[in-house]
Amino acid sequence: MSLRHVTGGLGLLCAAWGGGLLLRQPEPWRIAVWLGGAVAVHDGLVAPLVFAVAALAAAAGLRLRGVPRAALIVAGSLTAIALPPLLRPGPAANPTVLPLDYLRNWLLAMAAVALVTVLHAALRALTRRAGRRA
């Protein structure tokens, strides 16, 4: 038995467990609609955007490998996590529910990802130059 079969079996067990938990909920259809919406948003919005960014980068002659690709994955993941508070409909009835400035914090996180990526690229370029001189 290969690792692929073991991993697939564990995935099926987790899916069955999640399905059992879903069916024990008072209104399982609400969760199913939410999960369906998540799949629709991913397939209808996120995946085409990622494809478009990759196509534009390729057309511009950029190679998105290694650290730039990892930075895009991290930025996308942080954005996916930040979307619910960023898209909230307005002020909450309870001000302690979402008390922070989520837009500012998300922008700071994106800036940190960009800064680390640029610093890594600069250090890599410097070490390549130093290696060529030696």
CSV table of N, CA, C and O in Angstrom, one decimal:
chain,number,residue,atom,x,y,z
A,1,MET,N,0.8,-1.2,0.0
A,1,MET,CA,0.0,0.0,0.0
A,1,MET,C,0.9,1.2,0.0
A,1,MET,O,1.8,1.4,0.8
A,2,SER,N,0.6,2.2,-0.9
A,2,SER,CA,1.4,3.3,-1.1
A,2,SER,C,0.9,4.5,-0.2
A,2,SER,O,-0.2,4.4,0.4
A,3,LEU,N,1.8,5.5,-0.1
A,3,LEU,CA,1.4,6.7,0.7
A,3,LEU,C,0.2,7.4,0.1
A,3,LEU,O,-0.7,7.9,0.8
A,4,ARG,N,0.1,7.3,-1.2
A,4,ARG,CA,-1.1,7.9,-1.9
A,4,ARG,C,-2.4,7.2,-1.4
A,4,ARG,O,-3.4,7.9,-1.2
A,5,HIS,N,-2.4,5.9,-1.3
A,5,HIS,CA,-3.6,5.2,-0.9
A,5,HIS,C,-3.9,5.5,0.6
A,5,HIS,O,-5.1,5.7,0.9
A,6,VAL,N,-2.9,5.5,1.4
A,6,VAL,CA,-3.1,5.9,2.8
A,6,VAL,C,-3.7,7.3,3.0
A,6,VAL,O,-4.7,7.5,3.7
A,7,THR,N,-3.1,8.2,2.3
A,7,THR,CA,-3.6,9.6,2.3
A,7,THR,C,-5.0,9.7,1.8
A,7,THR,O,-5.8,10.4,2.3
A,8,GLY,N,-5.3,9.0,0.7
A,8,GLY,CA,-6.6,9.0,0.1
A,8,GLY,C,-7.6,8.4,1.1
A,8,GLY,O,-8.7,8.9,1.2
A,9,GLY,N,-7.2,7.3,1.8
A,9,GLY,CA,-8.1,6.7,2.7
A,9,GLY,C,-8.4,7.6,3.9
A,9,GLY,O,-9.5,7.7,4.4
A,10,LEU,N,-7.4,8.3,4.4
A,10,LEU,CA,-7.6,9.3,5.5
A,10,LEU,C,-8.5,10.4,5.0
A,10,LEU,O,-9.3,10.9,5.8
A,11,GLY,N,-8.3,10.8,3.8
A,11,GLY,CA,-9.2,11.9,3.3
A,11,GLY,C,-10.6,11.5,3.2
A,11,GLY,O,-11.5,12.2,3.6
A,12,LEU,N,-10.9,10.2,2.8
A,12,LEU,CA,-12.2,9.7,2.8
A,12,LEU,C,-12.8,9.6,4.2
A,12,LEU,O,-14.0,9.9,4.4
A,13,LEU,N,-12.0,9.1,5.1
A,13,LEU,CA,-12.5,9.0,6.5
A,13,LEU,C,-12.8,10.4,7.1
A,13,LEU,O,-13.9,10.6,7.7
A,14,CYS,N,-12.0,11.4,6.8
A,14,CYS,CA,-12.3,12.8,7.2
A,14,CYS,C,-13.6,13.3,6.6
A,14,CYS,O,-14.4,14.0,7.2
A,15,ALA,N,-13.8,13.0,5.3
A,15,ALA,CA,-15.0,13.5,4.6
A,15,ALA,C,-16.2,12.8,5.2
A,15,ALA,O,-17.2,13.4,5.4
A,16,ALA,N,-16.1,11.5,5.5
A,16,ALA,CA,-17.2,10.8,6.1
A,16,ALA,C,-17.5,11.4,7.5
A,16,ALA,O,-18.7,11.5,7.8
A,17,TRP,N,-16.5,11.6,8.3
A,17,TRP,CA,-16.7,12.2,9.6
A,17,TRP,C,-17.4,13.6,9.5
A,17,TRP,O,-18.3,13.9,10.2
A,18,GLY,N,-16.9,14.4,8.5
A,18,GLY,CA,-17.5,15.7,8.3
A,18,GLY,C,-18.9,15.6,7.9
A,18,GLY,O,-19.8,16.4,8.3
A,19,GLY,N,-19.2,14.7,7.0
A,19,GLY,CA,-20.6,14.5,6.6
A,19,GLY,C,-21.5,14.0,7.7
A,19,GLY,O,-22.6,14.5,7.8
A,20,GLY,N,-21.0,13.2,8.6
A,20,GLY,CA,-21.8,12.8,9.8
A,20,GLY,C,-22.0,14.0,10.7
A,20,GLY,O,-23.2,14.1,11.2
A,21,LEU,N,-21.0,14.8,10.9
A,21,LEU,CA,-21.2,16.0,11.7
A,21,LEU,C,-22.2,17.0,11.1
A,21,LEU,O,-23.1,17.6,11.7
A,22,LEU,N,-22.2,17.1,9.8
A,22,LEU,CA,-23.1,17.9,9.0
A,22,LEU,C,-24.5,17.5,9.2
A,22,LEU,O,-25.4,18.3,9.5
A,23,LEU,N,-24.7,16.2,9.1
A,23,LEU,CA,-26.1,15.6,9.2
A,23,LEU,C,-26.7,15.7,10.6
A,23,LEU,O,-27.9,15.7,10.8
A,24,ARG,N,-25.8,15.9,11.6
A,24,ARG,CA,-26.3,16.0,13.0
A,24,ARG,C,-26.7,17.5,13.3
A,24,ARG,O,-27.2,17.7,14.4
A,25,GLN,N,-26.5,18.4,12.4
A,25,GLN,CA,-26.8,19.8,12.7
A,25,GLN,C,-28.3,20.0,12.6
A,25,GLN,O,-29.0,19.3,11.8
A,26,PRO,N,-28.9,21.0,13.3
A,26,PRO,CA,-30.3,21.2,13.2
A,26,PRO,C,-30.8,21.6,11.8
A,26,PRO,O,-31.8,21.3,11.3
A,27,GLU,N,-30.0,22.4,11.1
A,27,GLU,CA,-30.3,22.8,9.7
A,27,GLU,C,-29.1,22.6,8.8
A,27,GLU,O,-28.4,23.5,8.4
A,28,PRO,N,-28.9,21.3,8.4
A,28,PRO,CA,-27.7,21.0,7.6
A,28,PRO,C,-27.7,21.7,6.2
A,28,PRO,O,-26.6,21.9,5.7
A,29,TRP,N,-28.8,22.0,5.7
A,29,TRP,CA,-28.8,22.6,4.4
A,29,TRP,C,-28.2,24.0,4.4
A,29,TRP,O,-27.6,24.4,3.4
A,30,ARG,N,-28.2,24.7,5.5
A,30,ARG,CA,-27.5,26.0,5.5
A,30,ARG,C,-26.0,25.9,5.4
A,30,ARG,O,-25.4,26.7,4.7
A,31,ILE,N,-25.5,24.9,6.0
A,31,ILE,CA,-24.0,24.7,5.9
A,31,ILE,C,-23.7,24.2,4.5
A,31,ILE,O,-22.7,24.6,3.9
A,32,ALA,N,-24.5,23.3,4.0
A,32,ALA,CA,-24.3,22.8,2.6
A,32,ALA,C,-24.4,24.0,1.6
A,32,ALA,O,-23.5,24.0,0.7
A,33,VAL,N,-25.3,24.9,1.8
A,33,VAL,CA,-25.3,26.1,0.9
A,33,VAL,C,-24.1,26.9,1.0
A,33,VAL,O,-23.5,27.4,0.0
A,34,TRP,N,-23.6,27.1,2.3
A,34,TRP,CA,-22.4,27.9,2.5
A,34,TRP,C,-21.2,27.2,1.8
A,34,TRP,O,-20.4,27.9,1.2
A,35,LEU,N,-21.1,25.9,2.0
A,35,LEU,CA,-20.0,25.2,1.4
A,35,LEU,C,-20.1,25.3,-0.1
A,35,LEU,O,-19.0,25.4,-0.8
A,36,GLY,N,-21.3,25.1,-0.7
A,36,GLY,CA,-21.5,25.3,-2.1
A,36,GLY,C,-21.1,26.7,-2.6
A,36,GLY,O,-20.5,26.8,-3.7
A,37,GLY,N,-21.4,27.7,-1.8
A,37,GLY,CA,-21.0,29.0,-2.2
A,37,GLY,C,-19.5,29.2,-2.1
A,37,GLY,O,-19.0,29.9,-3.0
A,38,ALA,N,-18.9,28.6,-1.2
A,38,ALA,CA,-17.4,28.7,-1.1
A,38,ALA,C,-16.8,28.0,-2.4
A,38,ALA,O,-15.8,28.6,-2.9
A,39,VAL,N,-17.3,26.9,-2.8
A,39,VAL,CA,-16.8,26.3,-4.0
A,39,VAL,C,-17.0,27.1,-5.2
A,39,VAL,O,-16.2,27.3,-6.1
A,40,ALA,N,-18.2,27.7,-5.3
A,40,ALA,CA,-18.6,28.6,-6.4
A,40,ALA,C,-17.7,29.8,-6.5
A,40,ALA,O,-17.2,30.2,-7.5
A,41,VAL,N,-17.4,30.4,-5.3
A,41,VAL,CA,-16.5,31.6,-5.3
A,41,VAL,C,-15.1,31.2,-5.7
A,41,VAL,O,-14.5,31.9,-6.4
A,42,HIS,N,-14.6,30.1,-5.2
A,42,HIS,CA,-13.3,29.6,-5.6
A,42,HIS,C,-13.2,29.4,-7.1
A,42,HIS,O,-12.3,29.9,-7.7
A,43,ASP,N,-14.1,28.6,-7.6
A,43,ASP,CA,-14.1,28.2,-9.0
A,43,ASP,C,-14.5,29.4,-9.9
A,43,ASP,O,-14.0,29.5,-11.1
A,44,GLY,N,-15.3,30.3,-9.5
A,44,GLY,CA,-15.8,31.4,-10.3
A,44,GLY,C,-15.0,32.7,-10.2
A,44,GLY,O,-15.0,33.5,-11.1
A,45,LEU,N,-14.3,32.8,-9.1
A,45,LEU,CA,-13.6,34.1,-8.8
A,45,LEU,C,-12.1,33.9,-8.6
A,45,LEU,O,-11.2,34.4,-9.3
A,46,VAL,N,-11.8,33.1,-7.5
A,46,VAL,CA,-10.4,33.0,-7.1
A,46,VAL,C,-9.5,32.3,-8.2
A,46,VAL,O,-8.4,32.8,-8.6
A,47,ALA,N,-9.9,31.1,-8.7
A,47,ALA,CA,-9.1,30.4,-9.7
A,47,ALA,C,-8.9,31.2,-10.9
A,47,ALA,O,-7.8,31.3,-11.4
A,48,PRO,N,-10.0,31.9,-11.5
A,48,PRO,CA,-9.7,32.7,-12.7
A,48,PRO,C,-8.8,33.9,-12.4
A,48,PRO,O,-8.0,34.2,-13.3
A,49,LEU,N,-8.9,34.5,-11.2
A,49,LEU,CA,-7.9,35.6,-10.9
A,49,LEU,C,-6.5,35.1,-10.8
A,49,LEU,O,-5.6,35.7,-11.3
A,50,VAL,N,-6.3,33.9,-10.2
A,50,VAL,CA,-4.9,33.3,-10.1
A,50,VAL,C,-4.4,33.0,-11.5
A,50,VAL,O,-3.3,33.3,-11.9
A,51,PHE,N,-5.3,32.5,-12.3
A,51,PHE,CA,-4.9,32.2,-13.7
A,51,PHE,C,-4.6,33.4,-14.5
A,51,PHE,O,-3.6,33.5,-15.2
A,52,ALA,N,-5.4,34.5,-14.3
A,52,ALA,CA,-5.1,35.8,-15.0
A,52,ALA,C,-3.8,36.4,-14.5
A,52,ALA,O,-3.0,36.9,-15.4
A,53,VAL,N,-3.5,36.3,-13.2
A,53,VAL,CA,-2.2,36.9,-12.7
A,53,VAL,C,-1.0,36.1,-13.3
A,53,VAL,O,0.0,36.6,-13.8
A,54,ALA,N,-1.2,34.8,-13.3
A,54,ALA,CA,-0.1,33.9,-13.9
A,54,ALA,C,0.1,34.2,-15.4
A,54,ALA,O,1.2,34.3,-15.9
A,55,ALA,N,-1.0,34.4,-16.1
A,55,ALA,CA,-0.9,34.7,-17.6
A,55,ALA,C,-0.3,36.0,-17.8
A,55,ALA,O,0.5,36.2,-18.7
A,56,LEU,N,-0.7,37.0,-17.0
A,56,LEU,CA,-0.1,38.4,-17.2
A,56,LEU,C,1.4,38.3,-16.8
A,56,LEU,O,2.2,39.0,-17.5
A,57,ALA,N,1.7,37.6,-15.8
A,57,ALA,CA,3.2,37.5,-15.4
A,57,ALA,C,4.0,36.8,-16.5
A,57,ALA,O,5.1,37.3,-16.9
A,58,ALA,N,3.4,35.8,-17.1
A,58,ALA,CA,4.1,35.1,-18.2
A,58,ALA,C,4.2,36.0,-19.4
A,58,ALA,O,5.2,36.0,-20.1
A,59,ALA,N,3.1,36.7,-19.7
A,59,ALA,CA,3.2,37.6,-20.9
A,59,ALA,C,4.2,38.7,-20.7
A,59,ALA,O,4.8,39.2,-21.6
A,60,ALA,N,4.4,39.1,-19.4
A,60,ALA,CA,5.4,40.2,-19.1
A,60,ALA,C,6.8,39.6,-19.0
A,60,ALA,O,7.8,40.4,-18.8
A,61,GLY,N,6.9,38.3,-19.1
A,61,GLY,CA,8.3,37.7,-19.1
A,61,GLY,C,8.7,37.4,-17.6
A,61,GLY,O,9.9,37.1,-17.4
A,62,LEU,N,7.8,37.5,-16.7
A,62,LEU,CA,8.2,37.3,-15.3
A,62,LEU,C,8.1,35.8,-15.0
A,62,LEU,O,7.2,35.1,-15.5
A,63,ARG,N,9.0,35.3,-14.2
A,63,ARG,CA,9.0,33.9,-13.8
A,63,ARG,C,8.6,33.9,-12.3
A,63,ARG,O,9.3,34.4,-11.4
A,64,LEU,N,7.4,33.3,-12.1
A,64,LEU,CA,6.9,33.3,-10.7
A,64,LEU,C,7.2,31.9,-10.1
A,64,LEU,O,6.4,31.0,-10.1
A,65,ARG,N,8.4,31.8,-9.7
A,65,ARG,CA,8.9,30.5,-9.1
A,65,ARG,C,9.4,30.8,-7.7
A,65,ARG,O,9.9,31.9,-7.4
A,66,GLY,N,9.4,29.9,-6.8
A,66,GLY,CA,10.1,30.0,-5.5
A,66,GLY,C,9.4,31.0,-4.7
A,66,GLY,O,8.2,31.0,-4.4
A,67,VAL,N,10.2,32.0,-4.2
A,67,VAL,CA,9.7,33.0,-3.2
A,67,VAL,C,8.5,33.9,-3.8
A,67,VAL,O,7.6,34.1,-3.1
A,68,PRO,N,8.6,34.4,-5.0
A,68,PRO,CA,7.5,35.1,-5.5
A,68,PRO,C,6.2,34.3,-5.5
A,68,PRO,O,5.1,34.8,-5.2
A,69,ARG,N,6.3,33.1,-5.9
A,69,ARG,CA,5.1,32.2,-5.9
A,69,ARG,C,4.6,32.0,-4.5
A,69,ARG,O,3.4,32.1,-4.2
A,70,ALA,N,5.5,31.8,-3.6
A,70,ALA,CA,5.1,31.6,-2.2
A,70,ALA,C,4.5,32.9,-1.6
A,70,ALA,O,3.5,32.8,-0.9
A,71,ALA,N,5.0,34.0,-2.0
A,71,ALA,CA,4.4,35.3,-1.5
A,71,ALA,C,3.0,35.5,-2.1
A,71,ALA,O,2.1,35.9,-1.3
A,72,LEU,N,2.8,35.1,-3.3
A,72,LEU,CA,1.4,35.2,-3.8
A,72,LEU,C,0.5,34.2,-3.1
A,72,LEU,O,-0.7,34.6,-2.8
A,73,ILE,N,0.9,33.0,-2.8
A,73,ILE,CA,0.1,32.1,-2.0
A,73,ILE,C,-0.2,32.6,-0.6
A,73,ILE,O,-1.3,32.5,-0.2
A,74,VAL,N,0.8,33.2,0.0
A,74,VAL,CA,0.6,33.7,1.4
A,74,VAL,C,-0.4,34.9,1.3
A,74,VAL,O,-1.3,35.0,2.1
A,75,ALA,N,-0.2,35.8,0.3
A,75,ALA,CA,-1.1,37.0,0.2
A,75,ALA,C,-2.5,36.5,-0.1
A,75,ALA,O,-3.4,37.1,0.5
A,76,GLY,N,-2.6,35.5,-0.9
A,76,GLY,CA,-4.0,35.0,-1.2
A,76,GLY,C,-4.6,34.4,0.0
A,76,GLY,O,-5.8,34.6,0.2
A,77,SER,N,-3.9,33.6,0.7
A,77,SER,CA,-4.4,33.0,1.9
A,77,SER,C,-4.8,34.0,3.0
A,77,SER,O,-5.9,33.9,3.6
A,78,LEU,N,-4.0,35.0,3.2
A,78,LEU,CA,-4.3,36.1,4.1
A,78,LEU,C,-5.5,36.9,3.7
A,78,LEU,O,-6.4,37.3,4.5
A,79,THR,N,-5.7,37.1,2.4
A,79,THR,CA,-6.8,37.8,1.9
A,79,THR,C,-8.1,36.9,2.1
A,79,THR,O,-9.1,37.5,2.5
A,80,ALA,N,-8.0,35.6,1.9
A,80,ALA,CA,-9.2,34.8,2.1
A,80,ALA,C,-9.6,34.8,3.5
A,80,ALA,O,-10.8,34.8,3.8
A,81,ILE,N,-8.6,34.8,4.4
A,81,ILE,CA,-8.9,34.8,5.9
A,81,ILE,C,-9.5,36.2,6.2
A,81,ILE,O,-10.4,36.3,7.1
A,82,ALA,N,-9.1,37.2,5.6
A,82,ALA,CA,-9.5,38.6,6.0
A,82,ALA,C,-10.8,39.0,5.3
A,82,ALA,O,-11.4,40.0,5.7
A,83,LEU,N,-11.3,38.3,4.3
A,83,LEU,CA,-12.5,38.7,3.6
A,83,LEU,C,-13.7,38.9,4.5
A,83,LEU,O,-14.4,39.9,4.4
A,84,PRO,N,-14.0,37.9,5.4
A,84,PRO,CA,-15.3,38.2,6.2
A,84,PRO,C,-15.3,39.5,7.0
A,84,PRO,O,-16.2,40.2,6.8
A,85,PRO,N,-14.2,39.8,7.7
A,85,PRO,CA,-14.3,41.1,8.4
A,85,PRO,C,-14.2,42.3,7.4
A,85,PRO,O,-14.7,43.4,7.7
A,86,LEU,N,-13.5,42.1,6.3
A,86,LEU,CA,-13.4,43.2,5.4
A,86,LEU,C,-14.7,43.5,4.7
A,86,LEU,O,-15.0,44.7,4.3
A,87,LEU,N,-15.5,42.5,4.4
A,87,LEU,CA,-16.7,42.7,3.7
A,87,LEU,C,-18.0,42.7,4.6
A,87,LEU,O,-19.1,42.6,4.1
A,88,ARG,N,-17.8,42.9,5.9
A,88,ARG,CA,-18.9,43.0,6.8
A,88,ARG,C,-19.8,44.1,6.4
A,88,ARG,O,-19.4,45.1,5.9
A,89,PRO,N,-21.1,43.9,6.6
A,89,PRO,CA,-22.1,44.9,6.0
A,89,PRO,C,-22.1,46.3,6.6
A,89,PRO,O,-22.6,47.2,6.1
A,90,GLY,N,-21.5,46.4,7.8
A,90,GLY,CA,-21.5,47.8,8.4
A,90,GLY,C,-21.2,47.6,9.9
A,90,GLY,O,-20.7,46.6,10.4
A,91,PRO,N,-21.5,48.7,10.6
A,91,PRO,CA,-21.2,48.6,12.1
A,91,PRO,C,-22.1,47.5,12.7
A,91,PRO,O,-23.2,47.4,12.4
A,92,ALA,N,-21.4,46.8,13.6
A,92,ALA,CA,-22.1,45.7,14.3
A,92,ALA,C,-22.9,46.2,15.4
A,92,ALA,O,-22.6,47.3,16.0
A,93,ALA,N,-24.0,45.5,15.8
A,93,ALA,CA,-24.8,46.0,17.0
A,93,ALA,C,-23.9,45.9,18.2
A,93,ALA,O,-24.1,46.7,19.1
A,94,ASN,N,-23.0,45.0,18.3
A,94,ASN,CA,-22.1,44.8,19.4
A,94,ASN,C,-20.7,45.3,19.0
A,94,ASN,O,-20.1,44.6,18.2
A,95,PRO,N,-20.2,46.4,19.4
A,95,PRO,CA,-18.9,47.0,18.9
A,95,PRO,C,-17.7,46.1,19.3
A,95,PRO,O,-16.7,46.3,18.7
A,96,THR,N,-17.9,45.1,20.2
A,96,THR,CA,-16.8,44.3,20.5
A,96,THR,C,-16.6,43.1,19.6
A,96,THR,O,-15.7,42.3,19.7
A,97,VAL,N,-17.6,42.9,18.7
A,97,VAL,CA,-17.5,41.7,17.8
A,97,VAL,C,-16.3,41.8,16.9
A,97,VAL,O,-15.5,40.9,16.8
A,98,LEU,N,-16.2,42.9,16.1
A,98,LEU,CA,-15.1,43.2,15.2
A,98,LEU,C,-14.5,44.5,15.6
A,98,LEU,O,-14.7,45.5,14.9
A,99,PRO,N,-13.7,44.6,16.7
A,99,PRO,CA,-13.3,45.9,17.2
A,99,PRO,C,-12.0,46.5,16.5
A,99,PRO,O,-11.7,47.6,16.7
A,100,LEU,N,-11.4,45.8,15.6
A,100,LEU,CA,-10.1,46.3,15.0
A,100,LEU,C,-10.3,46.9,13.7
A,100,LEU,O,-11.3,46.7,13.0
A,101,ASP,N,-9.3,47.6,13.2
A,101,ASP,CA,-9.3,48.2,11.8
A,101,ASP,C,-8.7,47.1,10.9
A,101,ASP,O,-7.5,47.0,10.7
A,102,TYR,N,-9.6,46.3,10.4
A,102,TYR,CA,-9.2,45.1,9.6
A,102,TYR,C,-8.6,45.5,8.3
A,102,TYR,O,-7.7,44.8,7.8
A,103,LEU,N,-9.1,46.5,7.7
A,103,LEU,CA,-8.5,46.9,6.4
A,103,LEU,C,-7.1,47.4,6.6
A,103,LEU,O,-6.2,47.0,5.8
A,104,ARG,N,-6.8,48.2,7.6
A,104,ARG,CA,-5.4,48.6,7.8
A,104,ARG,C,-4.5,47.4,8.1
A,104,ARG,O,-3.4,47.3,7.6
A,105,ASN,N,-5.0,46.5,9.0
A,105,ASN,CA,-4.2,45.4,9.3
A,105,ASN,C,-3.9,44.5,8.2
A,105,ASN,O,-2.8,43.9,8.0
A,106,TRP,N,-4.9,44.3,7.3
A,106,TRP,CA,-4.7,43.5,6.1
A,106,TRP,C,-3.7,44.2,5.2
A,106,TRP,O,-2.8,43.5,4.6
A,107,LEU,N,-3.8,45.5,5.0
A,107,LEU,CA,-2.8,46.2,4.2
A,107,LEU,C,-1.4,46.1,4.8
A,107,LEU,O,-0.4,46.0,4.0
A,108,LEU,N,-1.3,46.2,6.1
A,108,LEU,CA,0.0,46.0,6.7
A,108,LEU,C,0.6,44.6,6.5
A,108,LEU,O,1.8,44.4,6.3
A,109,ALA,N,-0.3,43.6,6.6
A,109,ALA,CA,0.1,42.2,6.3
A,109,ALA,C,0.6,42.1,4.8
A,109,ALA,O,1.6,41.4,4.6
A,110,MET,N,-0.1,42.7,3.9
A,110,MET,CA,0.3,42.6,2.5
A,110,MET,C,1.6,43.3,2.3
A,110,MET,O,2.5,42.9,1.5
A,111,ALA,N,1.8,44.5,3.0
A,111,ALA,CA,3.0,45.2,2.9
A,111,ALA,C,4.2,44.4,3.4
A,111,ALA,O,5.3,44.4,2.9
A,112,ALA,N,3.9,43.7,4.5
A,112,ALA,CA,5.0,42.8,5.1
A,112,ALA,C,5.3,41.7,4.2
A,112,ALA,O,6.5,41.4,4.0
A,113,VAL,N,4.4,41.1,3.6
A,113,VAL,CA,4.7,40.0,2.6
A,113,VAL,C,5.5,40.6,1.4
A,113,VAL,O,6.5,40.0,1.0
A,114,ALA,N,5.1,41.7,0.9
A,114,ALA,CA,5.8,42.3,-0.2
A,114,ALA,C,7.2,42.7,0.2
A,114,ALA,O,8.2,42.5,-0.5
A,115,LEU,N,7.4,43.3,1.4
A,115,LEU,CA,8.7,43.7,1.9
A,115,LEU,C,9.6,42.5,2.1
A,115,LEU,O,10.8,42.5,1.6
A,116,VAL,N,9.1,41.4,2.7
A,116,VAL,CA,10.0,40.2,2.8
A,116,VAL,C,10.3,39.6,1.5
A,116,VAL,O,11.5,39.2,1.3
A,117,THR,N,9.4,39.7,0.5
A,117,THR,CA,9.7,39.1,-0.8
A,117,THR,C,10.8,40.0,-1.5
A,117,THR,O,11.7,39.4,-2.1
A,118,VAL,N,10.7,41.3,-1.4
A,118,VAL,CA,11.7,42.2,-2.0
A,118,VAL,C,13.0,42.0,-1.3
A,118,VAL,O,14.1,42.0,-2.0
A,119,LEU,N,13.0,41.9,0.0
A,119,LEU,CA,14.3,41.8,0.7
A,119,LEU,C,15.0,40.4,0.3
A,119,LEU,O,16.2,40.4,0.1
A,120,HIS,N,14.2,39.4,0.2
A,120,HIS,CA,14.7,38.1,-0.2
A,120,HIS,C,15.3,38.2,-1.6
A,120,HIS,O,16.4,37.7,-1.8
A,121,ALA,N,14.6,38.8,-2.5
A,121,ALA,CA,15.1,38.9,-3.9
A,121,ALA,C,16.4,39.8,-3.9
A,121,ALA,O,17.3,39.4,-4.6
A,122,ALA,N,16.5,40.8,-3.1
A,122,ALA,CA,17.7,41.7,-3.1
A,122,ALA,C,18.8,40.9,-2.5
A,122,ALA,O,20.0,41.0,-3.1
A,123,LEU,N,18.6,40.2,-1.4
A,123,LEU,CA,19.7,39.4,-0.8
A,123,LEU,C,20.2,38.3,-1.8
A,123,LEU,O,21.4,38.1,-1.9
A,124,ARG,N,19.3,37.7,-2.5
A,124,ARG,CA,19.6,36.7,-3.4
A,124,ARG,C,20.5,37.3,-4.6
A,124,ARG,O,21.4,36.7,-5.0
A,125,ALA,N,20.1,38.4,-5.1
A,125,ALA,CA,20.8,39.1,-6.1
A,125,ALA,C,22.2,39.5,-5.6
A,125,ALA,O,23.2,39.3,-6.4
A,126,LEU,N,22.3,40.0,-4.4
A,126,LEU,CA,23.6,40.3,-3.9
A,126,LEU,C,24.5,39.1,-3.7
A,126,LEU,O,25.7,39.2,-4.0
A,127,THR,N,24.0,38.0,-3.2
A,127,THR,CA,24.8,36.8,-3.1
A,127,THR,C,25.2,36.3,-4.4
A,127,THR,O,26.3,35.7,-4.5
A,128,ARG,N,24.4,36.4,-5.4
A,128,ARG,CA,24.8,35.9,-6.8
A,128,ARG,C,25.9,36.8,-7.3
A,128,ARG,O,26.8,36.2,-7.9
A,129,ARG,N,25.8,38.1,-7.1
A,129,ARG,CA,26.9,39.0,-7.6
A,129,ARG,C,28.2,38.7,-6.9
A,129,ARG,O,29.3,38.6,-7.5
A,130,ALA,N,28.1,38.5,-5.6
A,130,ALA,CA,29.3,38.2,-4.8
A,130,ALA,C,29.9,36.8,-5.2
A,130,ALA,O,31.1,36.7,-5.3
A,131,GLY,N,29.1,35.9,-5.6
A,131,GLY,CA,29.6,34.6,-6.0
A,131,GLY,C,30.2,34.7,-7.4
A,131,GLY,O,31.2,34.0,-7.7
A,132,ARG,N,29.7,35.5,-8.3
A,132,ARG,CA,30.3,35.7,-9.6
A,132,ARG,C,31.7,36.4,-9.5
A,132,ARG,O,32.6,36.1,-10.3
A,133,ARG,N,31.8,37.3,-8.6
A,133,ARG,CA,33.1,38.0,-8.4
A,133,ARG,C,34.2,37.1,-7.9
A,133,ARG,O,35.3,37.3,-8.2
A,134,ALA,N,33.8,36.2,-7.1
A,134,ALA,CA,34.8,35.3,-6.4
A,134,ALA,C,35.3,34.3,-7.3
A,134,ALA,O,35.1,34.0,-8.4
